[in-house]
């Protein structure tokens, strides 16, 4: 039924799903879920030279990862070419479109002459005035015609936009665009109207870069006698330097953020804040809260700023919020990809690891560098050897530390801490003078996961072995 809200996300599969596209998909999804409507996925693959199956798969995979499930689709435009031909034939028959036989050279010459006369370059409708004999001559010459839409050249077209209010376009500045190319493939401004009508789309929510296309599409709707959808054009997304978002700002595909170790929960939360807000202070929203609160009325007109630093902060927040069991599921693929053998690793041990590491993580990939000393042979930082192990007390500290750790009844972090603090007191040293040599001995560096938890995770046997080897470095003169 027409009263049901129906929105669509319609990417062109010419590359990855970028940040702007993901934001558009999310806003459509939230609008549909908030209004109890339908979210449709449509693949606009009429650009046959650039569309790829790989890109389609990446788009679908990225949307699935974000949790943006669709109710209908994915539909492909190239599977329904007959419906565009039918609509084009109707417009031709009603005199609302015409065949154009102009060559590229003729169009270039026309535009050049217009620029020399300081006129706005646009098609001059010469082919709309061809006689039947002239048309036959063009066809005999083998000129493949395109089909142009006959746009009105008087008055104005007003776009009623939920975000920007009424936006007016003078029709005299809208030239007769190509509806169907010479190979029979429809262009964007024509195909999108036929598709949206056929799919009973009620609201078109998309980026503001499409706003200039909207008056042309409205005129196609009117020419076909179809009801127009409601429009909402989302603000641009800029980088922190207020320039258009590009790869130098990290504006790569959603898949890349996934591979970097971002969580889908944080991506969805952050993307929702690119142009929309609930109030001036709240930044953390669950997906259910976003559905409950989202509305187009709270989408702003001004450009949104994408800041990867804020995204990382938010990702760290979500890493600390999810359960250790769930976090293990998220980090295991990254650990395995790094070459760590987890086949004999106990899951309970992994949950202890992430519980210790999560406070220092912004990305899931951070677990690799934080925990490498647990999975591989220790690699000593030369500076740590010089500054920590080759000091006056390090040799004796490691010797005494090794003994007390052998004597600890249960090798747990609290008993380990008590034992090593006892060494400091016994030797008349500051705690740091004991802890740092032991830390470097077992991790190879001066900054690591919490020491006592690291020792527990490493286990008594491996920890004692490393301390013994590090003690040899403490007296080495090499």
PDB file of C-alpha atoms in Angstrom, residues 238-242 249 257 262-263 265-271 273-274 280-284 303-320 361-363:
ATOM      1  CA  UNK A 238      34.056  16.713   5.092  1.00  0.00           C
ATOM      2  CA  UNK A 239      37.445  15.862   6.546  1.00  0.00           C
ATOM      3  CA  UNK A 240      38.772  17.507   9.728  1.00  0.00           C
ATOM      4  CA  UNK A 241      40.376  20.200   7.538  1.00  0.00           C
ATOM      5  CA  UNK A 242      36.893  21.020   6.170  1.00  0.00           C
ATOM      6  CA  UNK A 249      41.321  11.659   5.393  1.00  0.00           C
ATOM      7  CA  UNK A 257      37.643  -0.025   8.498  1.00  0.00           C
ATOM      8  CA  UNK A 262      36.672  -1.285  13.972  1.00  0.00           C
ATOM      9  CA  UNK A 263      33.492  -2.771  15.418  1.00  0.00           C
ATOM     10  CA  UNK A 265      28.521  -1.138  16.563  1.00  0.00           C
ATOM     11  CA  UNK A 266      30.891   1.814  16.728  1.00  0.00           C
ATOM     12  CA  UNK A 267      30.759   2.386  12.961  1.00  0.00           C
ATOM     13  CA  UNK A 268      26.954   2.547  12.999  1.00  0.00           C
ATOM     14  CA  UNK A 269      26.943   4.832  16.052  1.00  0.00           C
ATOM     15  CA  UNK A 270      29.507   7.194  14.526  1.00  0.00           C
ATOM     16  CA  UNK A 271      27.955   7.240  11.057  1.00  0.00           C
ATOM     17  CA  UNK A 273      26.218  11.312  14.079  1.00  0.00           C
ATOM     18  CA  UNK A 274      27.425  12.506  10.668  1.00  0.00           C
ATOM     19  CA  UNK A 280      24.111  18.581  22.117  1.00  0.00           C
ATOM     20  CA  UNK A 281      25.775  16.091  24.446  1.00  0.00           C
ATOM     21  CA  UNK A 282      24.743  12.480  23.795  1.00  0.00           C
ATOM     22  CA  UNK A 283      27.149  10.571  21.538  1.00  0.00           C
ATOM     23  CA  UNK A 284      26.661   6.902  22.447  1.00  0.00           C
ATOM     24  CA  UNK A 303      28.299  19.586   6.344  1.00  0.00           C
ATOM     25  CA  UNK A 304      29.336  16.865   8.772  1.00  0.00           C
ATOM     26  CA  UNK A 305      32.996  16.354   9.713  1.00  0.00           C
ATOM     27  CA  UNK A 306      34.462  12.864   9.641  1.00  0.00           C
ATOM     28  CA  UNK A 307      37.193  12.541  12.272  1.00  0.00           C
ATOM     29  CA  UNK A 308      38.916   9.168  12.541  1.00  0.00           C
ATOM     30  CA  UNK A 309      40.326  10.161  15.946  1.00  0.00           C
ATOM     31  CA  UNK A 310      36.790  10.431  17.355  1.00  0.00           C
ATOM     32  CA  UNK A 311      35.836   7.203  15.616  1.00  0.00           C
ATOM     33  CA  UNK A 312      38.760   5.419  17.284  1.00  0.00           C
ATOM     34  CA  UNK A 313      37.752   6.808  20.668  1.00  0.00           C
ATOM     35  CA  UNK A 314      34.226   5.513  20.152  1.00  0.00           C
ATOM     36  CA  UNK A 315      35.549   2.156  19.010  1.00  0.00           C
ATOM     37  CA  UNK A 316      37.619   1.885  22.190  1.00  0.00           C
ATOM     38  CA  UNK A 317      34.499   2.620  24.206  1.00  0.00           C
ATOM     39  CA  UNK A 318      32.604  -0.223  22.535  1.00  0.00           C
ATOM     40  CA  UNK A 319      35.548  -2.611  22.948  1.00  0.00           C
ATOM     41  CA  UNK A 320      35.410  -1.986  26.697  1.00  0.00           C
ATOM     42  CA  UNK A 361      42.720  -1.049  22.834  1.00  0.00           C
ATOM     43  CA  UNK A 362      41.154   1.350  20.357  1.00  0.00           C
ATOM     44  CA  UNK A 363      41.091  -1.166  17.519  1.00  0.00           C
TER      45      UNK A 363
END
